[in-house]
XYZ file of C-alpha atoms in Angstrom:
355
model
C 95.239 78.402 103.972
C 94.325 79.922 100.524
C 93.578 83.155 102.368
C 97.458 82.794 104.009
C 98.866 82.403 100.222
C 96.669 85.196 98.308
C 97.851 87.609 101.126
C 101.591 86.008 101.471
C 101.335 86.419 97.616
C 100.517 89.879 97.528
C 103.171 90.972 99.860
C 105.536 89.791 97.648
C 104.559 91.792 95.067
C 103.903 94.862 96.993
C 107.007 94.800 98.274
C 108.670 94.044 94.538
C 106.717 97.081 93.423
C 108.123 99.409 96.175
C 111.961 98.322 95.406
C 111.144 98.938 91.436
C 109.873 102.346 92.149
C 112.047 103.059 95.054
C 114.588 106.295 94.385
C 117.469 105.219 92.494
C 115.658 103.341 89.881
C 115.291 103.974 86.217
C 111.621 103.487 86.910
C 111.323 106.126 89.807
C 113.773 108.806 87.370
C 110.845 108.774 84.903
C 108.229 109.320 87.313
C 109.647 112.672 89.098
C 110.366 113.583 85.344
C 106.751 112.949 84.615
C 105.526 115.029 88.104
C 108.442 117.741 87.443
C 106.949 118.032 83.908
C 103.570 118.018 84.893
C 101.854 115.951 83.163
C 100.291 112.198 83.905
C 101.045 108.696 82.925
C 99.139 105.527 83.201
C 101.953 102.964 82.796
C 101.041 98.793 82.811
C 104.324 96.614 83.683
C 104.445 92.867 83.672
C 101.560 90.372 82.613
C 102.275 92.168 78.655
C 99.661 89.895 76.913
C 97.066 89.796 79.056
C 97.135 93.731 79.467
C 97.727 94.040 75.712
C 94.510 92.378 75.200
C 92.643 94.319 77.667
C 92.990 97.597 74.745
C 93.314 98.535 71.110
C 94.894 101.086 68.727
C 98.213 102.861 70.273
C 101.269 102.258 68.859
C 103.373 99.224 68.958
C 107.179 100.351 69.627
C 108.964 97.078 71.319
C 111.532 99.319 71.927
C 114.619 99.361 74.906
C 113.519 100.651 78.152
C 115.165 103.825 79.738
C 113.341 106.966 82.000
C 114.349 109.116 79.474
C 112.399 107.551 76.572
C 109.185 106.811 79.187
C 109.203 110.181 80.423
C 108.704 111.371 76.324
C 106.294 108.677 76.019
C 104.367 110.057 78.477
C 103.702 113.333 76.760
C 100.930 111.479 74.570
C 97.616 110.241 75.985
C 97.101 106.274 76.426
C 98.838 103.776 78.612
C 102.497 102.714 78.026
C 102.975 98.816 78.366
C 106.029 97.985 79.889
C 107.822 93.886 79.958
C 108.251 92.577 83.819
C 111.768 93.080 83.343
C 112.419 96.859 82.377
C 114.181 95.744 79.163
C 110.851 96.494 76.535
C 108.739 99.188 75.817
C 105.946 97.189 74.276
C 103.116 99.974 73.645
C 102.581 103.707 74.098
C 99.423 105.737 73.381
C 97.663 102.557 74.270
C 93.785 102.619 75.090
C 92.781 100.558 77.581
C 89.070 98.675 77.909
C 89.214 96.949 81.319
C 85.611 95.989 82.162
C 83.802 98.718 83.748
C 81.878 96.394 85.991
C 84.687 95.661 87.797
C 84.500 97.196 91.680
C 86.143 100.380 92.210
C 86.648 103.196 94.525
C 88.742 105.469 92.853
C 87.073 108.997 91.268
C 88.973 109.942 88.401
C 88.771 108.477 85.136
C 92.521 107.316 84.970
C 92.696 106.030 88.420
C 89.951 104.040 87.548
C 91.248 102.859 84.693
C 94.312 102.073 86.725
C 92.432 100.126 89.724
C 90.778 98.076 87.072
C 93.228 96.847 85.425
C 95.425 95.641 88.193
C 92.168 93.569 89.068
C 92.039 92.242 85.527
C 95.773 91.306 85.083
C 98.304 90.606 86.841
C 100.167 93.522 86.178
C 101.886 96.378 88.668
C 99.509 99.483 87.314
C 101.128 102.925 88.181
C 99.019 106.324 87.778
C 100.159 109.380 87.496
C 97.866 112.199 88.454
C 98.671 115.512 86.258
C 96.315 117.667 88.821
C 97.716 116.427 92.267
C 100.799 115.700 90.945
C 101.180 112.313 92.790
C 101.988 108.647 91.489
C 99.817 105.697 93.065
C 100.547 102.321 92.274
C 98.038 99.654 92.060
C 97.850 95.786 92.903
C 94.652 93.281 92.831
C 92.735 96.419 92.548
C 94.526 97.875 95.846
C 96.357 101.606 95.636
C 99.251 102.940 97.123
C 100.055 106.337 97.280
C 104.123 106.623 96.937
C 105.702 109.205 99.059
C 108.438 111.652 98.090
C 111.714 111.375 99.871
C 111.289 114.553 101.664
C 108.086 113.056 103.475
C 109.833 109.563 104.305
C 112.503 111.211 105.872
C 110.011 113.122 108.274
C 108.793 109.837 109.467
C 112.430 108.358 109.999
C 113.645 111.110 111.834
C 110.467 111.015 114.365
C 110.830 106.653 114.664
C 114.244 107.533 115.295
C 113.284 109.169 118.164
C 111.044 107.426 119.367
C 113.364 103.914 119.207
C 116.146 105.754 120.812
C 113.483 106.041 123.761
C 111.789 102.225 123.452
C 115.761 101.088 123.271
C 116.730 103.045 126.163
C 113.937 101.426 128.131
C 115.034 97.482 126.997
C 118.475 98.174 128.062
C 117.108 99.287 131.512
C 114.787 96.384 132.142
C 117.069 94.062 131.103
C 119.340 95.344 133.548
C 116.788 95.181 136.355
C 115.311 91.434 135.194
C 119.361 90.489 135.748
C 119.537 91.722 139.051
C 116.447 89.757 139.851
C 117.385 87.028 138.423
C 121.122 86.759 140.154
C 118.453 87.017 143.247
C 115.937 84.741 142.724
C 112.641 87.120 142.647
C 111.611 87.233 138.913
C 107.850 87.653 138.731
C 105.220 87.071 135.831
C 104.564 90.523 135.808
C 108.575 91.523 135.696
C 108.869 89.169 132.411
C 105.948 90.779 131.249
C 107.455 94.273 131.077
C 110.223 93.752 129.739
C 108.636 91.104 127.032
C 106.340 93.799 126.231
C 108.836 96.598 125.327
C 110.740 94.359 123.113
C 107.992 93.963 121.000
C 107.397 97.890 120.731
C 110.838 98.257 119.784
C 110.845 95.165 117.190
C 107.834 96.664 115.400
C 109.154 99.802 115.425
C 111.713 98.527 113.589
C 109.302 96.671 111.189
C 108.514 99.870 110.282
C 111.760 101.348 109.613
C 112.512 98.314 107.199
C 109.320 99.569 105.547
C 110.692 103.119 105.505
C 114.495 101.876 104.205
C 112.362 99.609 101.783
C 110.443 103.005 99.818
C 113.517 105.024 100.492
C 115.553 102.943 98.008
C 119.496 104.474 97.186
C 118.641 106.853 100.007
C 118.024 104.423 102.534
C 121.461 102.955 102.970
C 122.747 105.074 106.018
C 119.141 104.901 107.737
C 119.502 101.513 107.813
C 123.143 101.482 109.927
C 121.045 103.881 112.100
C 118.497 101.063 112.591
C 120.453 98.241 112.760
C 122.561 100.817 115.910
C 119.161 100.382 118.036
C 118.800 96.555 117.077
C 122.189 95.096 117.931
C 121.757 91.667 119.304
C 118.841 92.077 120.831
C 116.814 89.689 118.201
C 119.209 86.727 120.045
C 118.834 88.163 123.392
C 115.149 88.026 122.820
C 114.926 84.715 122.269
C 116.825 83.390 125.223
C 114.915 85.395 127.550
C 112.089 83.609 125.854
C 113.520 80.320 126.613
C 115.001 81.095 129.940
C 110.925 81.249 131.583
C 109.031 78.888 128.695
C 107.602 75.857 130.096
C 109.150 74.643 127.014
C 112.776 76.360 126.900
C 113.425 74.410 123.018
C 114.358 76.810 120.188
C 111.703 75.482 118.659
C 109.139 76.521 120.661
C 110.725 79.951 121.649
C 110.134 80.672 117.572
C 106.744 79.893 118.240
C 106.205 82.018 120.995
C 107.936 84.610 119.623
C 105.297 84.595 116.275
C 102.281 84.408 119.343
C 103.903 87.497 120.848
C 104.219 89.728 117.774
C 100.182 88.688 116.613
C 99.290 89.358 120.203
C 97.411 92.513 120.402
C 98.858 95.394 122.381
C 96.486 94.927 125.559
C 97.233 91.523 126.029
C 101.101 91.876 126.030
C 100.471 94.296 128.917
C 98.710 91.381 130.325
C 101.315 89.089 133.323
C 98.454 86.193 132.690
C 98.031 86.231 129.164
C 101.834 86.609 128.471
C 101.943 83.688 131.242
C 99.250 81.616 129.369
C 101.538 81.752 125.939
C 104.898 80.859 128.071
C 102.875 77.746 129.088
C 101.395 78.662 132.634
C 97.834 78.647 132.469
C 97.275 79.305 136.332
C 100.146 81.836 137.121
C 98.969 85.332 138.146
C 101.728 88.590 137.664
C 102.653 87.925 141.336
C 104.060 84.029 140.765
C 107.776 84.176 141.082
C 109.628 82.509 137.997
C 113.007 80.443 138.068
C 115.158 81.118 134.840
C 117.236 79.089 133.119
C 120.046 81.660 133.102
C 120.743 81.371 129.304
C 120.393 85.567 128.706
C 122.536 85.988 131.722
C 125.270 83.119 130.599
C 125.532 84.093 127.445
C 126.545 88.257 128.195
C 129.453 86.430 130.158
C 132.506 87.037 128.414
C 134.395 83.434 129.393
C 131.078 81.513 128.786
C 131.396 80.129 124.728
C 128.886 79.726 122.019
C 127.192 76.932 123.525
C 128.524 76.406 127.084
C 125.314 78.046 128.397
C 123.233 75.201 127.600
C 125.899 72.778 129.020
C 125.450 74.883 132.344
C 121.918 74.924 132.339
C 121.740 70.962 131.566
C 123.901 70.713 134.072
C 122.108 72.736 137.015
C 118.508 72.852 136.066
C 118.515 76.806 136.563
C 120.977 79.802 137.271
C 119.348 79.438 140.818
C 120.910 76.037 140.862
C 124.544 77.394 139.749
C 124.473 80.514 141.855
C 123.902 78.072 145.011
C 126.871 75.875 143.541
C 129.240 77.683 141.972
C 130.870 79.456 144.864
C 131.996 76.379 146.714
C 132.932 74.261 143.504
C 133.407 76.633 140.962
C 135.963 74.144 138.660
C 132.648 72.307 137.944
C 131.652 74.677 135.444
C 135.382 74.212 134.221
C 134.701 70.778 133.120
C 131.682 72.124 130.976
C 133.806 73.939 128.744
C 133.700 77.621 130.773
C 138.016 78.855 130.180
C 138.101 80.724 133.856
C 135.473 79.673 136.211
C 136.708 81.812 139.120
C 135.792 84.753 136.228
C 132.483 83.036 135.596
C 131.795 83.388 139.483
C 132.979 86.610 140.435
C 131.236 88.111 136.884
C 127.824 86.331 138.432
C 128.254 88.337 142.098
C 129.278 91.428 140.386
C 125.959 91.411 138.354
C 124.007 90.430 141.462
C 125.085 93.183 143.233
C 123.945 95.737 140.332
C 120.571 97.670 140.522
C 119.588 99.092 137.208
């Protein structure tokens, strides 16, 4: 559990550390000064007393924070210590005495320097390397390289691709698992599929968040483009999810859902191990599966928020409608559906499709 909150911990401020140096910021202006100028920096932000007692001499400015004044700064050798909230420059020309024993794999003497001090304190370290000409940030001793704009945009444009493809591929299995569905011959191993390639598509879009995260000001129209591929599909998801769970409760489609996403890549291929986390231990890819219909239901137009579940308490399946709902279709009327003769003829329509 400590292990959970160290690393939950850390995320958080990884992640703060990316937005603060993201393009746009005051804090990422400086740096591309500092690159364009080439020279280096070794800059300490947040934690202020602990990494002002981790050095000496320097000069003490407690001064207002801007690039333009950090940039200068950075013309003289030392660290500058910056406040956690941008507002102070605290120290400039600062020398810095982390303890040497502390574990390191870095080469050069500022990255070092850098590495050890995020160890020591709490602090977000940054280095800037005047040879290379790159800026690495460091957290509990861990480094991260940042990359320039012109190199993140490379990597959207080919996950771009590439999700187009994975998205293109949902929308045709789902298509396909509704046919089968309106006809009673779902398998394991059809669920599978299609369970699997909404997981490729969901962490590729993990990764554009992380993209649109380090892109900063510039990520702002990458992100309509990823939230284009997404759509609904995050609620579509989980009703499919419910629709063949043992256990069809929100609940428990959240959990599966979290089992899915740790679930390594082999195993998602796998009709028995996706089975096993549904809740059928003994079902091999070939068992056929009875949904609930709640996917289906709920991409009918005349079916309301919440009528699907009314329909599905009331028939057990979308087997159990389909059999029904042609000779009595004014039942469905009575569970809140506005034009059941819609609902019905919507139903064979969809039956009839082949993806």
């Amino acid at each position: 559990m400590g292990e959970d909150i160290d690393k939950d911990d850390y995320q958080e401020r990884f992640e703060q550390a990316i937005r603060q140096t993201a393009p746009g910021t005051a804090l990422r202006r400086a740096l591309d000064m500092i690159i364009a100028g080439h020279l280096g920096a070794l800059i300490c932000i947040g934690d202020s007393d602990n990494v002002i007692a981790a050095g000496d001499d320097g000069f003490k400015l407690d001064i207002s924070f801007t690039a333009n004044r950090l940039f200068e700064l950075s013309k003289m050798d030392g660290a500058i210590v910056v406040d956690k909230d941008f507002t102070r420059i605290l120290r400039a020309n600062y020398h810095l005495n982390p303890d040497p024993s502390l574990p390191t794999s870095e080469t050069g003497m500022r990255h070092r320097t850098a590495a050890r001090m995020s160890l020591l304190t709490k602090a977000l370290v940054i280095s800037v390397s005047e040879r290379r000409q790159v800026v690495n940030l460091y957290l509990d001793g861990r480094g991260y390289q940042l990359r320039s704009v012109q190199e993140l945009m490379g990597s959207v444009n080919q996950l771009l691709v590439s999700m187009q493809g994975t998205r293109t591929q949902v929308d045709r299995g789902l298509l396909r698992l509704t046919t089968l569905e309106l006809n009673n011959i779902v398998t394991v191993r059809d669920v599978t599929d299609v369970f699997y390639l909404f997981e490729v598509l969901l962490t590729e879009a993990e990764e554009f968040d992380r993209l649109i995260l380090q892109l900063g000001s510039e990520g702002k129209t990458i992100k309509m483009q990823r939230d284009e591929f997404i759509g609904d599909l995050d609620a579509e998801y989980t009703l499919m999810i419910r629709d063949y769970a043992l256990d069809s409760s929100e609940d428990n489609a959240a959990k599966i859902r979290r089992k899915f996403h740790d679930t390594r890549n082999s195993d998602m291929r796998s009709a028995k191990s996706v089975a096993r986390m549904l809740g059928y231990e003994s079902f091999g890819e070939d068992t056929v599966l009875t949904p609930l219909g709640l996917r289906t239901l709920n991409n009918v137009s005349v079916v309301r928020d919440g009528v699907a579940d009314k329909i599905v308490d009331e028939y057990g399946s979308l087997k159990g409608l389909l059999d029904d709902i042609e000779e009595n279709p004014e039942r469905v009327g009575d569970l809140g559906v506005r034009n059941p003769t819609i609902l019905a003829d919507s139903l064979q329509r969809m039956r009839g499709s082949r993806a």
